[in-house]
Amino acid sequence: MQDLKPLLVTTPIFYVNDRPHIGHAYAATIADVCRRYAQLRGRPACMVTGTDEHGQKVAERAKSEGLLPQEFVDRMAPRFRDMAATLGVGFDHFIRTTDARHRETVARLWQRLVNQGDIYLGSYEGWYSVSEETFLTEKELLEGNLCPYSKQPARRVSEPSYFFRLSAYQDRLLDFYRTHPDFILPKGRYTEMVRFVEGGLRDLSVSRTSFRWGIGVPGAPEHVIYVWLDALVNYLSAIGGLTLCDKHKANTAASEASPVTSAFWPPTGESLHVVGKDILRFHAIYWPAFLMSAGIEPPTRILAHGWLTVDGEKMSKSRGNFVPPEPLAQLLGEDALRYCLLRDIALGSDGDFSHERLLDRYQSELASGLGNLASRILVSLVQKVLGGAVPAPAPTLDTDAEKALRAAAARCARAARTAYEEYTFHRAIEAIWELVAETNRYVDKRAPWTLKAPEERAELGHICYHVLEVLRIVSVLVSPVMPRKAGELREMMGLPPLTPTPRLDFWPEDSWGGLQAGLKVNVKHGLFPRLETAVISQFRPDNAIAAAISQNAAAPAAAAPKGEKPMNANAADTLAQRTTAKPAVSTQQGASGSAAKDTEEAMSALIDFDDFAKVDLRVGRVISAEALPKSDKLLRLKVDIGETEPRQIIAGIRAFYAPEALVGQALLVVANLKPRKMMGEISQGMVLAVKDGTRLGVLNPTIDAPPGTRAS
Ligand code: ME8
């Protein structure tokens, strides 16, 4: 039995300047697996997630969407809450940095640091990266004064600022690292942080005067507390704020708003912060230093995960590969998505998220692997031949094959335990799927379907029992990663759900034989039904899932909830015309539109001329145009592009053009996009347009060129 100290698991609190994507989903899933594994072992565990709502980046984004910051963040925060639900991520408290309790905790912590003599007034002259909300040294800047982390231009700032005496904490931090060698995981990151601190720490600017959206410095309201000093404190606010932390003892009186208490923080509990490697420095250096100054114990562990790319590229709207998790979870189920997010990538390493691999994994490992193993035994044999009840084992009929299977199950449980405890979730999955494969091989070898005679029933039962017992064990081992499917599998076998219970360890090591004969098997549907061709085709970049993704990317981040007038109501969704797989050729921007972002994306999205030459751009003339029924965005155009028949093009420009105004107009068309269905209509190309804030205009050739003329 592992250490039973209560465990607090946290995700980073997500910036609300944009909607959730697969990277956020990845972080939340990792944290959820940590929580679920602990609970499975009988350990009290809780989880906190939430949103980071202050700072210049959020303020600028709100402005670009024509909203007050508070209105903007109120619209965005629920999206992150919903993302958690979409992924089956269970949290005990959702914290927002605009919550009154959090604001109060930050102000009180600030006062503590002041009382400690660790805060002084100075002036800051240097570089600031708004995208990362971080100060940069001259040395850190890339050529062109770009931020080394986001590759966006840093801003020169010069303003009075309060400073935190970070330099005074260098030795204490190094001591702390020495005595807590597991404080930062993976190990490589620990070494990196120790080196960084050994290299010397400078005092940290912890207030800004050049913008207002944040928590005011107590007694000096012209200063706003630096967004990281604000954000990191969420972990304390979530467990009840400073007063509770001070008590440093088990505190069962939960605060009104959160069931999570300071009992989950050291020394009575353990706290685990799951963070992306990009924000490790803030958590591993600044955060313990702030806490040391305030007289509060640092967290127990910082687990830094790597960075996800999508289909081999950095996620960005201009590439159209911004992947929100919802459409994938809807198509494949939340657990399949969780499985795939964790399957390939060693925690800490960067990795690629690919739609194709997601599909392959679903088909081969979930549908043909575990799903097939369950259905070939539960449905084809237990339900159809053995009367629908778990058969009894028959020890006298045991062969080497059963012995080997039992040994494999025990090996797997040990390997998966070690893997979960070392946060190498990909290894846990690997071990479990090795057992699934081994069991499928066992079934092939023993060929139970040949045992039809009444005198062979006992042997048939013995074999089926072995497979069912493996399935029971797998249902437990896999439950942190796939909680819903684990529950479904257990229900199929007549087993009770795995309900976390303090001090009750469900881990199925050395538990062979735990499955009771006689349980009623009840299979209503396959565990991982094979995907229909229609669903598979949606994974192609020219199809609906791509449309969902690119539409999602194109819409304003804080689109109004149903029934409300959308912000930027005029903003066209012309990206809906675009595929996700290819670099964009359209002049449209994503909703962010910030110059900094554009520069960064433009730099990393440079293409060769040969790539550009692949695009077949032609002059078209609109023959007819009409609104598409049931859509307030789309127009159906018939466009002559010099072929025998006009093309049908579905364009998201209805908010900007009365259909009749387009008839006869010459415009530019991308003619070699794969056809795609939109609202049940085939679109055979894309019309180019420019968008400027709330205006949109289609591009026209400036000479009277006939339809079909190629543009270059
Ligand atoms: O940094 N791949 O918020 P954030 C993998 N508010 N993980 C990714 C990812 C990607 N491409 N993109 C984001 C902030 N993440 C601060 C945190 S905490 C006190 C304040 C994950 O929304 C990763 O875990 O920019 C990252 O740390 C987190 O989302 C938050 O990113």
Coordinates of N, CA, C and O in Angstrom, one line a residue, residues 560-650:
A560 N -20.6 34.5 -28.4 CA -21.7 34.6 -27.4 C -22.4 33.3 -27.2 O -22.5 32.5 -28.2
P561 N -22.8 33.0 -26.0 CA -23.6 31.8 -25.8 C -24.9 31.8 -26.6 O -25.3 32.9 -27.0
K562 N -25.5 30.7 -26.8 CA -26.7 30.6 -27.6 C -27.7 31.7 -27.2 O -27.9 31.9 -26.0
G563 N -28.3 32.3 -28.2 CA -29.4 33.2 -27.9 C -28.9 34.6 -27.8 O -29.6 35.6 -27.9
E564 N -27.6 34.8 -27.5 CA -27.1 36.2 -27.5 C -26.5 36.6 -28.8 O -26.1 35.7 -29.6
K565 N -26.4 37.9 -29.0 CA -25.9 38.4 -30.2 C -24.4 38.1 -30.2 O -23.7 38.4 -29.2
P566 N -23.8 37.4 -31.3 CA -22.4 37.2 -31.2 C -21.6 38.4 -31.3 O -22.0 39.4 -31.9
M567 N -20.4 38.4 -30.7 CA -19.5 39.5 -30.8 C -19.0 39.5 -32.3 O -18.9 38.4 -32.9
N568 N -18.5 40.6 -32.7 CA -18.0 40.6 -34.1 C -19.0 39.9 -35.0 O -18.6 39.0 -35.8
A569 N -20.3 40.2 -34.9 CA -21.3 39.5 -35.6 C -21.1 39.4 -37.0 O -21.5 38.5 -37.7
N570 N -20.3 40.4 -37.5 CA -20.1 40.5 -39.0 C -18.9 39.6 -39.4 O -18.7 39.4 -40.6
A571 N -18.2 39.1 -38.4 CA -17.0 38.4 -38.8 C -17.3 37.1 -39.6 O -18.1 36.3 -39.1
A572 N -16.8 37.0 -40.8 CA -17.2 35.9 -41.6 C -16.4 34.6 -41.2 O -15.3 34.7 -40.7
D573 N -17.0 33.5 -41.4 CA -16.4 32.3 -41.1 C -15.8 31.7 -42.3 O -16.0 30.5 -42.6
T574 N -15.1 32.5 -43.1 CA -14.6 31.9 -44.4 C -13.6 30.8 -44.2 O -13.4 30.1 -45.1
L575 N -13.0 30.7 -43.0 CA -12.1 29.6 -42.8 C -12.8 28.3 -42.9 O -12.1 27.3 -43.1
A576 N -14.1 28.3 -42.8 CA -14.8 27.0 -42.9 C -14.6 26.4 -44.2 O -14.8 25.2 -44.4
Q577 N -14.1 27.2 -45.1 CA -13.8 26.7 -46.5 C -12.5 26.0 -46.6 O -12.1 25.5 -47.7
R578 N -11.7 26.0 -45.5 CA -10.3 25.7 -45.7 C -10.1 24.3 -45.1 O -10.8 23.8 -44.2
T579 N -9.1 23.6 -45.6 CA -8.8 22.3 -45.0 C -7.8 22.6 -43.9 O -7.2 23.6 -43.8
T580 N -7.7 21.6 -43.0 CA -6.8 21.8 -41.9 C -5.4 21.3 -42.3 O -4.4 21.7 -41.6
A581 N -5.2 20.5 -43.3 CA -3.9 19.9 -43.4 C -2.9 20.8 -44.2 O -1.7 20.6 -44.0
K582 N -3.4 21.7 -45.0 CA -2.5 22.5 -45.8 C -2.2 23.8 -45.2 O -3.1 24.4 -44.6
P583 N -1.1 24.4 -45.5 CA -0.8 25.8 -45.1 C -1.9 26.7 -45.7 O -2.3 26.4 -46.9
A584 N -2.3 27.7 -45.0 CA -3.3 28.5 -45.6 C -2.8 29.4 -46.7 O -1.7 29.8 -46.7
V585 N -3.7 29.6 -47.7 CA -3.3 30.6 -48.7 C -4.2 31.7 -48.7 O -4.0 32.7 -49.3
S586 N -5.3 31.6 -47.9 CA -6.2 32.7 -47.8 C -5.7 33.9 -47.0 O -4.8 33.7 -46.2
T587 N -6.2 35.0 -47.3 CA -5.7 36.2 -46.6 C -6.5 36.4 -45.2 O -6.2 37.3 -44.5
Q588 N -7.4 35.4 -44.9 CA -8.1 35.6 -43.7 C -7.2 35.3 -42.5 O -6.3 34.5 -42.6
Q589 N -7.6 36.0 -41.4 CA -6.9 35.7 -40.2 C -7.8 35.0 -39.2 O -9.0 35.0 -39.4
G590 N -7.2 34.4 -38.2 CA -7.9 33.9 -37.1 C -8.5 35.0 -36.3 O -8.2 36.2 -36.7
A591 N -9.2 34.7 -35.3 CA -9.8 35.8 -34.6 C -8.9 36.7 -33.8 O -9.2 37.8 -33.5
S592 N -7.7 36.2 -33.5 CA -6.8 37.0 -32.6 C -6.3 38.3 -33.3 O -6.4 39.3 -32.7
G593 N -5.9 38.1 -34.5 CA -5.5 39.3 -35.3 C -4.4 40.1 -34.7 O -4.1 41.2 -35.2
S594 N -3.8 39.8 -33.6 CA -2.8 40.7 -33.0 C -1.6 40.7 -33.9 O -1.2 39.6 -34.4
A595 N -0.9 41.8 -34.0 CA 0.2 42.0 -34.9 C 1.3 41.0 -34.5 O 2.0 40.4 -35.3
A596 N 1.5 40.9 -33.1 CA 2.6 40.1 -32.6 C 2.4 38.6 -33.0 O 3.3 37.9 -33.5
K597 N 1.2 38.2 -32.9 CA 0.9 36.8 -33.2 C 1.1 36.5 -34.7 O 1.6 35.5 -35.1
D598 N 0.6 37.5 -35.5 CA 0.7 37.3 -36.9 C 2.2 37.2 -37.3 O 2.5 36.4 -38.2
T599 N 3.0 38.0 -36.7 CA 4.4 38.0 -37.1 C 5.0 36.6 -36.8 O 5.7 36.0 -37.6
E600 N 4.7 36.2 -35.6 CA 5.3 34.9 -35.2 C 4.8 33.8 -36.1 O 5.6 33.0 -36.6
E601 N 3.5 33.8 -36.4 CA 3.0 32.7 -37.2 C 3.5 32.9 -38.6 O 3.8 31.9 -39.3
A602 N 3.6 34.1 -39.1 CA 4.1 34.3 -40.5 C 5.5 33.7 -40.6 O 5.8 33.1 -41.5
M603 N 6.3 34.0 -39.6 CA 7.7 33.5 -39.6 C 7.8 32.0 -39.7 O 8.6 31.5 -40.4
S604 N 7.0 31.4 -38.8 CA 7.1 29.9 -38.7 C 6.3 29.2 -39.8 O 6.4 28.0 -39.9
A605 N 5.5 30.0 -40.6 CA 4.7 29.3 -41.6 C 5.2 29.6 -43.0 O 4.5 29.5 -44.0
L606 N 6.5 30.0 -43.1 CA 7.0 30.3 -44.5 C 7.0 29.0 -45.3 O 7.3 28.0 -44.9
I607 N 6.6 29.2 -46.6 CA 6.6 28.0 -47.5 C 7.5 28.3 -48.7 O 7.8 29.4 -49.0
D608 N 7.8 27.2 -49.3 CA 8.6 27.3 -50.6 C 7.7 27.7 -51.7 O 6.5 27.5 -51.7
F609 N 8.3 28.3 -52.8 CA 7.5 28.6 -53.9 C 6.8 27.4 -54.5 O 5.6 27.5 -54.9
D610 N 7.5 26.3 -54.5 CA 6.9 25.1 -55.0 C 5.6 24.7 -54.3 O 4.6 24.3 -54.9
D611 N 5.6 25.0 -53.0 CA 4.3 24.8 -52.2 C 3.2 25.7 -52.7 O 2.1 25.3 -52.9
F612 N 3.6 27.0 -52.9 CA 2.6 27.9 -53.4 C 2.1 27.5 -54.7 O 0.9 27.6 -55.0
A613 N 3.0 27.0 -55.6 CA 2.6 26.7 -57.0 C 1.6 25.6 -57.0 O 0.9 25.4 -58.0
K614 N 1.5 24.8 -55.9 CA 0.5 23.7 -55.9 C -0.9 24.3 -55.9 O -1.9 23.5 -56.2
V615 N -1.0 25.5 -55.5 CA -2.4 26.0 -55.4 C -2.9 26.5 -56.7 O -2.3 27.4 -57.4
D616 N -4.0 26.0 -57.1 CA -4.6 26.4 -58.4 C -5.6 27.6 -58.2 O -6.7 27.4 -57.8
L617 N -5.0 28.8 -58.4 CA -5.8 30.0 -58.2 C -6.4 30.5 -59.5 O -5.6 30.7 -60.4
R618 N -7.7 30.7 -59.6 CA -8.3 31.1 -60.8 C -9.3 32.2 -60.7 O -9.9 32.3 -59.7
V619 N -9.4 32.9 -61.8 CA -10.5 33.9 -61.8 C -11.8 33.2 -62.0 O -11.9 32.2 -62.8
G620 N -12.8 33.6 -61.2 CA -14.1 33.0 -61.4 C -15.2 34.1 -61.6 O -14.9 35.2 -61.2
R621 N -16.3 33.7 -62.2 CA -17.4 34.7 -62.3 C -18.6 34.1 -61.7 O -19.0 32.9 -62.0
V622 N -19.3 34.9 -60.8 CA -20.4 34.3 -60.1 C -21.6 34.3 -61.0 O -22.0 35.3 -61.5
I623 N -22.2 33.1 -61.2 CA -23.3 32.9 -62.1 C -24.6 33.0 -61.3 O -25.6 33.7 -61.7
S624 N -24.6 32.5 -60.1 CA -25.8 32.6 -59.2 C -25.3 32.5 -57.8 O -24.2 32.0 -57.5
A625 N -26.2 33.1 -56.9 CA -25.8 33.1 -55.5 C -27.1 33.0 -54.7 O -28.1 33.7 -55.0
E626 N -27.2 32.1 -53.7 CA -28.4 32.1 -52.8 C -28.0 31.7 -51.4 O -27.0 31.0 -51.2
A627 N -28.8 32.1 -50.5 CA -28.6 31.8 -49.1 C -28.9 30.3 -48.9 O -29.8 29.8 -49.5
L628 N -28.0 29.6 -48.1 CA -28.3 28.2 -47.8 C -29.3 28.1 -46.7 O -29.1 28.7 -45.6
P629 N -30.4 27.3 -46.9 CA -31.4 27.3 -45.9 C -30.7 26.7 -44.6 O -29.8 25.9 -44.7
K630 N -31.2 27.1 -43.5 CA -30.8 26.7 -42.2 C -29.4 27.1 -41.8 O -28.8 26.7 -40.8
S631 N -28.8 28.0 -42.6 CA -27.5 28.6 -42.2 C -27.5 30.1 -42.3 O -28.0 30.6 -43.3
D632 N -27.1 30.7 -41.2 CA -27.0 32.2 -41.3 C -25.7 32.7 -41.7 O -25.4 33.8 -41.8
K633 N -24.8 31.7 -42.1 CA -23.5 32.1 -42.5 C -23.2 31.9 -44.0 O -22.4 32.5 -44.6
L634 N -23.8 30.8 -44.5 CA -23.3 30.3 -45.8 C -24.2 30.7 -47.0 O -25.4 30.9 -46.9
L635 N -23.5 31.0 -48.1 CA -24.1 31.2 -49.4 C -23.7 30.1 -50.3 O -22.6 29.6 -50.3
R636 N -24.7 29.7 -51.2 CA -24.4 28.7 -52.2 C -24.1 29.5 -53.5 O -25.0 30.2 -54.0
L637 N -22.9 29.4 -54.0 CA -22.5 30.1 -55.2 C -22.3 29.1 -56.4 O -21.9 28.0 -56.2
K638 N -22.7 29.5 -57.6 CA -22.3 28.8 -58.8 C -21.3 29.7 -59.5 O -21.6 30.9 -59.8
V639 N -20.1 29.2 -59.6 CA -19.0 30.1 -60.2 C -18.4 29.5 -61.4 O -18.0 28.3 -61.4
D640 N -18.4 30.3 -62.5 CA -17.8 29.8 -63.7 C -16.3 30.0 -63.6 O -15.8 31.2 -63.4
I641 N -15.5 28.9 -63.6 CA -14.0 29.1 -63.6 C -13.4 28.5 -64.8 O -12.3 28.0 -64.8
G642 N -14.1 28.6 -65.9 CA -13.6 28.3 -67.2 C -13.7 26.8 -67.5 O -13.0 26.3 -68.5
E643 N -14.5 26.1 -66.8 CA -14.7 24.7 -67.0 C -16.1 24.5 -67.8 O -16.8 25.5 -67.9
T644 N -16.4 23.2 -68.2 CA -17.6 23.1 -68.9 C -18.8 23.4 -68.0 O -19.8 23.9 -68.5
E645 N -18.7 23.0 -66.7 CA -19.8 23.3 -65.8 C -19.4 24.3 -64.7 O -18.2 24.3 -64.3
P646 N -20.2 25.2 -64.3 CA -19.8 26.0 -63.2 C -19.6 25.2 -61.9 O -20.2 24.1 -61.7
R647 N -18.8 25.7 -61.0 CA -18.5 25.0 -59.7 C -19.5 25.5 -58.7 O -19.9 26.6 -58.7
Q648 N -19.9 24.5 -57.8 CA -20.7 25.0 -56.6 C -19.7 25.2 -55.5 O -18.9 24.4 -55.1
I649 N -19.8 26.4 -55.0 CA -18.9 26.8 -53.8 C -19.8 27.3 -52.7 O -20.6 28.2 -52.9
I650 N -19.5 26.7 -51.5 CA -20.3 27.2 -50.3 C -19.3 28.1 -49.6 O -18.2 27.7 -49.2

